[in-house]
Short mmCIF file of C-alpha atoms in Angstrom, two decimals:
data_model
loop_
_atom_site.label_atom_id
_atom_site.label_comp_id
_atom_site.label_asym_id
_atom_site.label_seq_id
_atom_site.Cartn_x
_atom_site.Cartn_y
_atom_site.Cartn_z
CA MET A 958 -138.42 44.20 42.35
CA LEU A 959 -136.09 46.34 44.62
CA GLU A 960 -132.59 45.12 44.85
CA LEU A 961 -129.90 46.58 47.10
CA LYS A 962 -126.17 45.72 45.99
CA ASN A 963 -123.37 46.24 48.44
CA VAL A 964 -125.06 49.52 49.72
CA SER A 965 -123.31 51.61 52.29
CA VAL A 966 -124.47 54.71 53.83
CA SER A 967 -122.70 57.49 55.57
CA ILE A 968 -123.65 61.03 56.88
CA LYS A 969 -121.10 63.60 57.28
CA ASN A 970 -118.20 61.02 56.91
CA LYS A 971 -119.46 58.77 59.36
CA VAL A 972 -120.32 55.38 57.97
CA LEU A 973 -123.64 54.25 59.23
CA LEU A 974 -124.06 50.80 57.22
CA GLU A 975 -121.97 48.68 55.20
CA ASN A 976 -122.50 46.13 52.42
CA ILE A 977 -126.10 45.86 52.74
CA SER A 978 -127.66 43.52 50.03
CA MET A 979 -131.27 42.30 49.55
CA LYS A 980 -134.00 41.66 47.06
CA ILE A 981 -137.67 42.51 47.65
CA LYS A 982 -140.03 41.05 45.08
CA LYS A 983 -143.71 42.03 44.50
CA GLY A 984 -145.92 40.00 46.94
CA GLU A 985 -143.00 39.60 49.62
CA ILE A 986 -143.14 41.11 53.03
CA HIS A 987 -139.55 41.79 54.53
CA PHE A 988 -139.14 43.04 58.11
CA LEU A 989 -136.14 45.15 58.95
CA MET A 990 -135.41 44.92 62.73
CA GLY A 991 -132.52 46.07 64.65
CA PRO A 992 -131.92 48.04 68.16
CA ASN A 993 -132.56 51.79 68.34
CA GLY A 994 -129.76 53.82 66.40
CA SER A 995 -128.75 50.86 64.21
CA GLY A 996 -129.37 52.71 60.93
CA LYS A 997 -132.76 51.17 59.82
CA SER A 998 -134.23 54.56 59.16
CA SER A 999 -131.18 55.91 57.73
CA LEU A 1000 -131.35 53.01 55.20
CA ALA A 1001 -134.76 53.89 54.23
CA MET A 1002 -133.76 57.71 53.99
CA ALA A 1003 -130.91 56.97 51.86
CA ILE A 1004 -132.83 54.68 49.34
CA ALA A 1005 -135.45 57.37 49.07
CA GLY A 1006 -132.84 59.97 48.08
CA LYS A 1007 -132.48 62.23 51.16
CA LYS A 1008 -129.43 64.39 50.12
CA GLU A 1009 -127.84 64.15 53.47
CA TYR A 1010 -127.23 60.69 53.08
CA LEU A 1011 -124.29 59.22 50.84
CA LEU A 1012 -125.21 56.14 49.39
CA LYS A 1013 -122.58 54.00 47.76
CA GLY A 1014 -123.23 50.59 45.87
CA GLU A 1015 -126.41 50.21 43.91
CA VAL A 1016 -130.27 50.56 44.16
CA ILE A 1017 -132.19 48.87 41.68
CA LEU A 1018 -135.66 49.26 41.00
CA GLU A 1019 -137.32 47.09 38.20
CA ASN A 1020 -133.93 46.60 36.60
CA GLU A 1021 -132.91 50.34 36.59
CA LYS A 1022 -130.38 51.87 38.90
CA ILE A 1023 -132.22 54.75 40.70
CA ASN A 1024 -129.61 55.90 43.30
CA ASN A 1025 -128.53 58.92 41.19
CA LEU A 1026 -132.24 60.03 40.72
CA PRO A 1027 -133.80 62.89 42.71
CA PRO A 1028 -136.37 61.65 45.28
CA ASP A 1029 -139.44 62.53 43.02
CA GLU A 1030 -138.16 60.57 40.11
CA ARG A 1031 -137.48 57.53 42.43
CA ALA A 1032 -141.26 57.81 43.74
CA ARG A 1033 -142.69 58.24 40.15
CA LYS A 1034 -140.91 54.97 39.32
CA GLY A 1035 -142.76 53.25 42.10
CA LEU A 1036 -140.95 53.72 45.30
CA PHE A 1037 -142.99 54.68 48.36
CA ILE A 1038 -141.80 55.61 51.86
CA GLY A 1039 -143.97 55.99 54.89
CA PHE A 1040 -142.18 58.23 57.40
CA GLN A 1041 -141.80 57.48 61.04
CA ASN A 1042 -142.52 61.11 61.79
CA PRO A 1043 -144.34 62.77 58.71
CA VAL A 1044 -143.47 66.29 58.64
CA GLU A 1045 -146.18 68.75 58.99
CA ILE A 1046 -146.99 71.22 56.31
CA PRO A 1047 -149.52 74.03 57.58
CA GLY A 1048 -151.32 75.82 54.80
CA VAL A 1049 -151.29 72.81 52.48
CA ASN A 1050 -155.03 71.40 52.27
CA TYR A 1051 -154.59 67.63 52.69
CA GLU A 1052 -157.52 66.78 50.31
CA THR A 1053 -156.23 69.18 47.45
CA PHE A 1054 -152.66 67.34 47.96
CA LEU A 1055 -154.21 63.86 47.96
CA ASN A 1056 -155.94 64.68 44.90
CA LYS A 1057 -152.90 66.03 43.36
CA ILE A 1058 -150.62 62.92 43.76
CA SER A 1059 -153.54 60.21 43.92
CA LYS A 1060 -153.84 57.86 40.98
CA LYS A 1061 -157.53 57.07 41.88
CA PRO A 1062 -160.30 58.68 43.87
CA VAL A 1063 -159.79 59.36 47.47
CA GLU A 1064 -162.06 57.17 49.49
CA LYS A 1065 -164.61 58.93 51.66
CA THR A 1066 -163.56 57.57 54.96
CA ILE A 1067 -160.26 59.26 54.30
CA LEU A 1068 -161.87 62.62 53.19
CA LYS A 1069 -163.62 62.58 56.38
CA ILE A 1070 -160.70 62.55 58.42
CA ILE A 1071 -158.76 65.18 56.39
CA LYS A 1072 -161.56 67.47 55.78
CA ASN A 1073 -160.58 71.04 55.87
CA ARG A 1074 -157.14 69.85 57.58
CA SER A 1075 -153.70 70.95 56.57
CA LEU A 1076 -151.14 68.01 55.56
CA ASN A 1077 -150.28 66.28 58.66
CA GLU A 1078 -151.07 69.37 60.86
CA GLY A 1079 -152.61 68.82 64.21
CA PHE A 1080 -152.92 64.98 63.70
CA SER A 1081 -152.09 62.45 66.45
CA GLY A 1082 -149.16 60.17 65.86
CA GLY A 1083 -151.48 57.15 65.19
CA GLU A 1084 -153.66 59.17 62.77
CA LYS A 1085 -150.50 60.42 60.79
CA LYS A 1086 -149.48 56.70 60.51
CA LYS A 1087 -152.66 55.52 59.49
CA LEU A 1088 -152.71 58.63 56.71
CA GLU A 1089 -149.19 57.51 55.44
CA ILE A 1090 -150.70 53.83 54.77
CA ALA A 1091 -153.67 55.59 53.09
CA GLN A 1092 -151.34 57.71 50.81
CA MET A 1093 -149.30 54.47 50.00
CA THR A 1094 -152.67 52.81 48.73
CA LEU A 1095 -153.40 55.73 46.77
CA LEU A 1096 -150.04 55.89 44.96
CA ASN A 1097 -150.23 52.07 44.59
CA PRO A 1098 -146.27 51.72 44.56
CA LYS A 1099 -144.15 48.75 43.25
CA ILE A 1100 -142.00 48.82 46.60
CA ALA A 1101 -143.23 50.53 49.92
CA ILE A 1102 -140.64 51.00 52.72
CA LEU A 1103 -142.52 51.90 55.79
CA ASP A 1104 -140.83 53.04 58.90
CA GLU A 1105 -142.31 51.97 61.93
CA PRO A 1106 -145.92 52.01 60.69
CA ASP A 1107 -146.92 50.49 64.00
CA SER A 1108 -145.48 52.83 66.58
CA GLY A 1109 -148.12 54.97 68.12
CA LEU A 1110 -151.03 52.70 66.76
CA ASP A 1111 -153.35 50.84 69.22
CA VAL A 1112 -153.92 47.08 68.53
CA ASP A 1113 -157.26 47.57 66.50
CA SER A 1114 -155.40 49.90 64.19
CA ILE A 1115 -152.39 47.77 63.93
CA LYS A 1116 -154.64 44.70 62.82
CA LYS A 1117 -156.31 47.22 60.22
CA ILE A 1118 -153.08 48.34 58.72
CA SER A 1119 -151.71 44.88 58.54
CA THR A 1120 -154.89 43.81 56.59
CA ILE A 1121 -154.39 46.87 54.23
CA ILE A 1122 -150.59 45.90 53.87
CA SER A 1123 -151.54 42.35 53.17
CA LYS A 1124 -153.98 43.41 50.47
CA GLN A 1125 -151.81 45.79 48.95
CA SER A 1126 -148.93 43.21 48.87
CA LYS A 1127 -150.42 41.60 45.61
CA ASN A 1128 -149.05 44.63 43.72
CA THR A 1129 -146.28 45.73 46.07
CA GLY A 1130 -143.07 44.44 47.84
CA PHE A 1131 -142.70 45.73 51.39
CA LEU A 1132 -139.70 46.51 53.41
CA ILE A 1133 -141.17 47.15 56.85
CA ILE A 1134 -139.04 48.63 59.42
CA THR A 1135 -140.03 47.70 63.30
CA HIS A 1136 -138.47 47.09 66.52
CA TYR A 1137 -141.70 45.69 68.22
CA ASP A 1138 -143.22 42.36 67.85
CA LYS A 1139 -146.77 43.62 67.49
CA LEU A 1140 -146.80 43.51 63.91
CA LEU A 1141 -145.73 39.84 63.92
CA LYS A 1142 -149.14 39.03 65.52
CA PHE A 1143 -150.95 40.01 62.14
CA LEU A 1144 -148.28 39.95 59.44
CA LYS A 1145 -145.97 37.11 58.76
CA PRO A 1146 -142.84 38.25 56.92
CA ASP A 1147 -141.22 36.15 54.08
CA PHE A 1148 -137.92 37.53 55.20
CA THR A 1149 -136.40 39.10 58.34
CA HIS A 1150 -133.36 41.36 58.12
CA VAL A 1151 -131.65 42.37 61.33
CA ILE A 1152 -129.15 45.32 61.30
CA ILE A 1153 -126.58 45.18 64.15
CA ASN A 1154 -123.29 47.34 64.29
CA GLY A 1155 -123.88 48.58 60.79
CA LYS A 1156 -124.14 44.85 59.30
CA ILE A 1157 -127.06 43.03 58.20
CA LYS A 1158 -128.06 39.36 58.90
CA THR A 1159 -130.84 37.82 56.92
CA GLY A 1160 -133.38 35.09 57.66
CA GLY A 1161 -137.10 33.99 57.51
CA TYR A 1162 -139.98 34.41 59.69
CA GLU A 1163 -138.17 32.18 62.35
CA LEU A 1164 -135.67 35.03 62.73
CA ALA A 1165 -138.32 37.56 63.75
CA LYS A 1166 -139.75 34.97 66.10
CA LYS A 1167 -136.55 34.57 67.67
CA ILE A 1168 -136.05 38.25 68.21
CA GLN A 1169 -139.32 38.49 69.55
CA GLU A 1170 -138.52 35.93 72.27
CA LYS A 1171 -134.82 36.60 73.04
CA GLY A 1172 -134.23 40.24 71.75
CA PHE A 1173 -131.07 41.24 69.84
CA LYS A 1174 -128.71 39.47 72.20
CA GLY A 1175 -126.55 37.04 70.47
CA PHE A 1176 -126.30 38.91 67.10
CA ASP A 1177 -123.20 40.73 67.61
CA MET B 1199 -171.93 90.40 25.79
CA PHE B 1200 -172.13 91.78 29.46
CA ASP B 1201 -175.67 91.81 30.80
CA SER B 1202 -174.62 93.67 33.59
CA PRO B 1203 -175.85 96.52 35.71
CA PHE B 1204 -172.44 98.59 35.21
CA HIS B 1205 -172.69 102.20 34.29
CA TYR B 1206 -169.34 101.76 32.41
CA LYS B 1207 -168.22 101.57 28.93
CA TYR B 1208 -166.07 98.61 28.51
CA THR B 1209 -162.72 98.97 26.37
CA ARG B 1210 -161.26 96.25 24.53
CA GLU B 1211 -158.27 95.92 26.90
CA ASP B 1212 -160.48 94.88 29.93
CA LYS B 1213 -161.56 91.44 30.33
CA ILE B 1214 -164.11 91.58 33.27
CA LYS B 1215 -165.83 88.65 34.88
CA ILE B 1216 -168.64 89.53 37.40
CA SER B 1217 -170.57 87.23 39.50
CA LYS B 1218 -173.65 88.15 41.51
CA GLN B 1219 -172.69 91.96 42.34
CA ARG B 1220 -173.44 95.17 41.27
CA LEU B 1221 -171.03 97.65 40.52
CA ILE B 1222 -170.97 101.36 39.61
CA GLN B 1223 -168.17 103.07 37.73
CA THR B 1224 -167.33 106.60 37.26
CA THR B 1225 -164.44 108.41 35.70
CA LYS B 1226 -163.92 111.59 37.45
CA LEU B 1227 -160.36 112.86 37.28
CA SER B 1228 -160.86 115.41 40.11
CA GLN B 1229 -161.83 112.40 42.72
CA THR B 1230 -158.49 111.04 41.54
CA LYS B 1231 -156.48 114.14 42.59
CA LYS B 1232 -158.32 114.35 45.87
CA THR B 1233 -157.91 110.93 47.26
CA LEU B 1234 -154.38 109.96 46.19
CA LYS B 1235 -151.77 110.94 48.55
CA THR B 1236 -148.87 110.02 46.34
CA THR B 1237 -145.48 111.58 45.25
CA ASP B 1238 -145.01 113.93 42.09
CA LYS B 1239 -143.73 110.80 40.29
CA ILE B 1240 -147.11 109.35 40.69
CA ILE B 1241 -149.10 112.24 39.91
CA LYS B 1242 -147.31 112.67 36.59
CA LEU B 1243 -147.82 109.01 35.86
CA GLN B 1244 -151.49 109.40 36.62
CA LYS B 1245 -152.13 112.03 33.80
CA LYS B 1246 -151.62 109.44 31.43
CA LEU B 1247 -153.88 107.02 32.97
CA LYS B 1248 -157.58 105.95 32.57
CA GLN B 1249 -159.29 105.93 35.91
CA LYS B 1250 -161.94 103.31 36.93
CA LYS B 1251 -164.09 103.39 40.08
CA PHE B 1252 -165.85 100.30 41.26
CA LEU B 1253 -168.26 100.60 44.25
CA VAL B 1254 -169.50 97.42 45.88
CA GLU B 1255 -172.96 98.12 47.38
CA LYS B 1256 -174.28 94.85 48.31
CA PRO B 1257 -173.23 91.67 50.20
CA GLY B 1258 -171.69 89.03 47.99
CA GLU B 1259 -168.64 88.32 46.03
CA VAL B 1260 -167.31 90.19 43.07
CA ASN B 1261 -164.66 88.73 40.68
CA LEU B 1262 -162.91 91.04 38.29
CA ASN B 1263 -160.12 89.94 35.91
CA LEU B 1264 -158.64 93.46 34.83
CA ILE B 1265 -156.09 93.39 32.00
CA GLY B 1266 -154.70 96.54 30.51
CA GLY B 1267 -152.14 99.24 30.34
CA ALA B 1268 -151.30 101.49 33.11
CA VAL B 1269 -154.74 102.08 34.98
CA THR B 1270 -155.98 103.88 38.14
CA TYR B 1271 -158.58 101.71 40.10
CA PHE B 1272 -160.71 102.75 43.01
CA VAL B 1273 -162.44 100.14 45.02
CA GLU B 1274 -164.70 100.96 47.63
CA ALA B 1275 -166.39 98.25 49.55
CA SER B 1276 -168.88 99.31 52.13
CA GLY B 1277 -171.44 96.51 52.13
CA PHE B 1278 -171.79 94.02 54.95
CA ASN B 1279 -169.24 91.06 54.47
CA THR B 1280 -168.57 91.82 51.12
CA VAL B 1281 -165.81 90.11 49.47
CA PHE B 1282 -164.29 91.96 46.54
CA LYS B 1283 -161.64 89.96 44.54
CA MET B 1284 -159.89 91.98 41.83
CA LYS B 1285 -157.05 90.63 39.88
CA THR B 1286 -155.11 93.08 37.65
CA LEU B 1287 -152.30 92.38 35.38
CA ASN B 1288 -151.06 95.77 34.46
CA ALA B 1289 -147.40 96.99 34.18
CA SER B 1290 -147.96 99.88 36.63
CA SER B 1291 -151.18 100.87 38.33
CA LEU B 1292 -152.39 103.12 41.24
CA ILE B 1293 -155.21 101.28 43.43
CA GLU B 1294 -157.31 103.46 45.80
CA ILE B 1295 -159.42 101.22 48.23
CA ASN B 1296 -161.79 102.13 50.82
CA CYS B 1297 -162.94 99.12 53.18
CA THR B 1298 -165.75 100.12 55.58
CA LYS B 1299 -168.02 98.52 58.02
CA LYS B 1300 -167.39 94.78 57.88
CA SER B 1301 -166.29 94.62 54.35
CA SER B 1302 -163.36 92.54 53.16
CA VAL B 1303 -161.29 93.43 50.28
CA ASN B 1304 -159.06 91.12 48.40
CA ILE B 1305 -156.83 92.24 45.50
CA ASN B 1306 -154.69 90.10 43.53
CA GLN B 1307 -152.13 91.96 41.41
CA GLN B 1308 -149.23 90.94 39.39
CA PHE B 1309 -147.20 93.61 37.98
CA SER B 1310 -143.60 94.34 37.01
CA GLY B 1311 -143.22 98.06 37.13
CA PHE B 1312 -144.30 100.50 39.53
CA SER B 1313 -147.65 100.47 41.55
CA SER B 1314 -148.94 102.42 44.48
CA VAL B 1315 -151.70 101.30 46.66
CA ASN B 1316 -153.70 103.77 48.91
CA PHE B 1317 -156.12 102.47 51.32
CA ASN B 1318 -158.59 103.08 54.22
CA VAL B 1319 -159.41 100.15 56.32
CA GLU B 1320 -162.13 100.97 58.81
CA LYS B 1321 -162.63 99.17 62.08
CA ASN B 1322 -164.02 95.40 61.69
CA ALA B 1323 -163.12 95.68 57.98
CA GLU B 1324 -160.34 93.72 56.36
CA LEU B 1325 -158.24 94.44 53.29
CA GLU B 1326 -156.00 91.79 51.73
CA LEU B 1327 -153.34 92.58 48.99
CA ASN B 1328 -151.75 89.53 47.22
CA ILE B 1329 -148.94 91.10 45.05
CA GLN B 1330 -146.62 89.25 42.77
CA LEU B 1331 -143.75 91.12 41.87
CA LYS B 1332 -142.24 89.90 38.52
CA SER B 1333 -139.95 92.54 37.34
CA LYS B 1334 -136.50 91.40 36.16
CA GLN B 1335 -135.07 94.91 36.67
CA GLN B 1336 -137.01 96.52 39.46
CA ALA B 1337 -140.61 96.35 40.95
CA LEU B 1338 -141.65 98.99 43.38
CA LEU B 1339 -144.56 99.02 45.46
CA ASN B 1340 -145.68 101.78 47.72
CA ILE B 1341 -148.53 101.12 50.12
CA THR B 1342 -149.86 104.10 52.04
CA GLY B 1343 -152.87 104.34 54.14
CA VAL B 1344 -155.13 104.57 57.10
CA ASN B 1345 -155.58 101.44 59.13
CA LYS B 1346 -158.12 100.79 61.95
CA GLY B 1347 -158.82 97.01 60.93
CA VAL B 1348 -156.85 94.15 59.77
CA LEU B 1349 -154.44 94.80 56.72
CA LYS B 1350 -152.77 91.69 55.49
CA ILE B 1351 -150.10 91.89 52.48
CA PHE B 1352 -148.72 88.97 50.89
CA ILE B 1353 -145.88 89.46 48.48
CA SER B 1354 -144.69 86.75 46.29
CA ASN B 1355 -141.14 88.34 44.82
CA LEU B 1356 -140.86 85.86 41.90
CA ALA B 1357 -138.72 87.89 39.84
CA ALA B 1358 -135.69 85.65 38.64
CA GLY B 1359 -133.78 88.93 37.59
CA SER B 1360 -133.08 91.79 40.03
CA HIS B 1361 -134.64 93.69 42.80
CA SER B 1362 -138.04 94.72 44.13
CA ASP B 1363 -138.86 97.16 46.83
CA VAL B 1364 -141.83 97.51 48.99
CA LEU B 1365 -142.31 100.73 51.02
CA PHE B 1366 -145.24 100.87 53.39
CA ASN B 1367 -146.41 103.74 55.55
CA VAL B 1368 -149.42 103.23 57.57
CA GLU B 1369 -151.33 105.41 60.04
CA ASN B 1370 -152.29 102.89 62.59
CA HIS B 1371 -155.28 104.02 64.65
CA GLY B 1372 -155.29 101.52 67.35
CA PHE B 1373 -156.71 98.00 67.52
CA ALA B 1374 -155.25 97.55 64.11
CA SER B 1375 -152.78 95.09 62.81
CA VAL B 1376 -150.57 94.98 59.90
CA SER B 1377 -149.06 91.65 58.67
CA LEU B 1378 -146.71 91.43 55.67
CA LYS B 1379 -145.65 88.16 54.40
CA SER B 1380 -143.24 87.74 51.44
CA VAL B 1381 -141.59 84.96 49.55
CA VAL B 1382 -138.34 85.99 48.08
CA PHE B 1383 -136.81 84.50 44.79
CA LYS B 1384 -133.93 87.12 44.52
CA THR B 1385 -133.80 90.31 46.23
CA LEU B 1386 -136.53 92.15 48.39
CA SER B 1387 -136.31 95.10 50.30
CA VAL B 1388 -138.90 96.23 52.61
CA LYS B 1389 -139.08 99.51 54.46
CA GLY B 1390 -142.05 100.37 56.75
CA VAL B 1391 -143.30 102.83 58.94
CA ASP B 1392 -146.06 102.41 61.34
CA ASN B 1393 -147.31 105.96 62.55
CA LEU B 1394 -149.66 105.07 65.73
CA LYS B 1395 -152.13 107.56 66.44
CA GLY B 1396 -155.02 107.39 69.07
CA SER B 1397 -155.18 104.93 71.67
CA GLY B 1398 -155.27 101.18 71.37
CA VAL B 1399 -153.15 98.26 70.46
CA GLY B 1400 -151.13 98.22 67.30
CA GLU B 1401 -149.22 95.30 65.80
CA THR B 1402 -147.10 94.62 62.94
CA THR B 1403 -145.71 91.35 61.94
CA ILE B 1404 -143.35 90.68 58.97
CA LYS B 1405 -142.43 87.28 57.75
CA THR B 1406 -140.26 86.30 54.90
CA LEU B 1407 -139.49 83.24 53.39
CA LEU B 1408 -136.33 82.70 51.05
CA LEU B 1409 -136.69 80.63 48.07
CA ASN B 1410 -133.10 79.70 47.43
CA ALA B 1411 -129.48 80.18 48.74
CA SER B 1412 -128.87 83.34 46.86
CA SER B 1413 -132.14 85.02 47.98
CA ASN B 1414 -131.74 88.17 49.98
CA VAL B 1415 -133.81 90.31 51.89
CA ASN B 1416 -133.66 93.55 53.60
CA ILE B 1417 -136.41 94.49 55.95
CA LEU B 1418 -136.16 97.85 57.78
CA PRO B 1419 -139.37 98.46 59.91
CA SER B 1420 -139.92 101.45 62.05
CA ALA B 1421 -142.96 102.80 64.15
CA SER B 1422 -143.52 106.32 65.25
CA ILE B 1423 -145.93 106.50 68.65
CA GLN B 1424 -147.44 109.65 69.26
CA ASN B 1425 -149.59 108.76 72.39
CA SER B 1426 -148.52 107.54 75.43
CA SER B 1427 -151.48 105.49 76.18
CA GLN B 1428 -150.86 103.40 72.96
CA TYR B 1429 -149.38 99.65 72.97
CA TYR B 1430 -147.56 98.56 70.08
CA SER B 1431 -145.65 95.32 69.10
CA HIS B 1432 -143.65 94.31 66.25
CA SER B 1433 -142.00 91.18 64.82
CA ALA B 1434 -139.89 90.27 61.98
CA SER B 1435 -138.50 86.83 60.96
CA VAL B 1436 -136.72 85.25 57.95
CA GLU B 1437 -137.16 81.58 57.07
CA LYS B 1438 -135.71 79.33 54.60
CA ILE B 1439 -137.38 76.64 52.67
CA ASN B 1440 -137.81 73.76 55.00
CA ASP B 1441 -135.86 70.71 53.53
CA GLU B 1442 -137.69 68.17 55.46
CA GLN B 1443 -141.05 69.33 53.76
CA LEU B 1444 -139.69 69.69 50.38
CA PHE B 1445 -138.22 66.07 50.56
CA TYR B 1446 -141.58 64.68 52.01
CA LEU B 1447 -143.41 66.29 49.06
CA GLN B 1448 -140.74 64.72 46.63
CA THR B 1449 -141.28 61.43 48.05
CA ARG B 1450 -145.01 61.75 47.09
CA THR B 1451 -143.93 62.22 43.30
CA LEU B 1452 -143.85 65.99 43.21
CA LYS B 1453 -141.32 67.59 41.26
CA LYS B 1454 -138.77 70.07 43.31
CA LYS B 1455 -140.35 73.14 41.70
CA GLU B 1456 -143.93 71.90 42.25
CA ALA B 1457 -142.99 71.06 45.76
CA GLU B 1458 -141.30 74.39 46.39
CA LYS B 1459 -144.45 76.32 45.08
CA ILE B 1460 -146.66 74.43 47.41
CA ILE B 1461 -144.47 75.24 50.28
CA TRP B 1462 -144.29 78.99 49.61
CA GLN B 1463 -148.02 79.33 48.90
CA SER B 1464 -148.57 77.55 52.17
CA PHE B 1465 -146.26 80.04 54.02
CA LEU B 1466 -148.27 82.60 52.46
CA LYS B 1467 -151.55 81.08 53.45
CA LYS B 1468 -150.67 79.82 56.98
CA SER B 1469 -153.49 80.34 59.51
CA GLU B 1470 -151.04 81.87 61.96
CA ILE B 1471 -151.16 84.91 60.06
CA LYS B 1472 -153.39 87.64 61.79
#
């Protein structure tokens, strides 16, 4: 389980988010929504331990406070971040990289896509997103935070990753950042969190549906 | 122990792994003096050294791991598409390389003292030097030779202590390229001279990656152009470790040091190098 207790996030003395609290349990799917620039990705990066972000409050993973640990230790304890724009690392063979980090053999369908390619280099936006999901299944995390896994994907691909996420949720709790409603067609969130003006409002599936119909108006 | 066609008596210090290929070794001191264009310091050092010559005659791949004291190596690759991979772990060594036709020579060397590489890269041939400077005091590498093909130099300056120097002096005979890539842990100085002779297009690229905040690099390249019909281009750049890449790898469970190693290895291997 991942628990955020009164988390505030700031960057260069500018406060982005205040008093964010939530609990994500194994098997649960949470949506994190909000308009552009509301701080959704900043929250994900701060939880992952990116050094530019100053995080106050507590991030607790499986009863252990992790917010003072380096990013790699957080990852080894079972936290996964799916990036919105995965960085390209030319020269690093994708297959070698996956074999290094993976707990299980890499599937042949993935090997076919990444054969003789460098890590994230030259892939389309959609391919990168699908490969992030593939990395997630290989790492089999306790908690996965996916930053806009649906952007850049066609309808069939969204359906496909939704199926993978549903299947993986047996072992994993999900926090999925999205500001599109496409995912809602295929995934039903147990909880929906909306960030507006640095503050959070939490509800269930109905909240996501309401946003889908009316947008973010009325949340201020 | 070795069922090989070598005409060479192995010494205890040598650990040699050979695959597929036939090598001929001779030890003529006179050859050493003729071919090395080196300073007095090297010649004095040379007298104490053993000399070994390896001639690659057929296509294929040769792997040699040589571990010993101060040794002089001669490598001559003249076969079609021959790849000669040599790994030396000497404190100091002199390496003489002759790449002809379409041969390709790959030298991996780790050293912590003084080393000199003298080469001749013919047109369409390729020489790749992978060098790790590991000295805590000072490591000095002197690269001198004639280049008509492709010369790639990769330097990993991993010395946690002080200073490493690289000097290169290349006689560039047109349509040749020299690229030097280095990763720098502490301090590295590179002084290079391209002497352009004949007509054609010469190109020199120097790229450096700094591994930490206290890394320091001095690059002083220069070119001497002796023919008015010659084209020459030169570029040099210094980069830092990319924090975004480091963070990405760390979120994939890799420790910071492992992630840094992957980044600098990828910097050295990147396909953009010519």
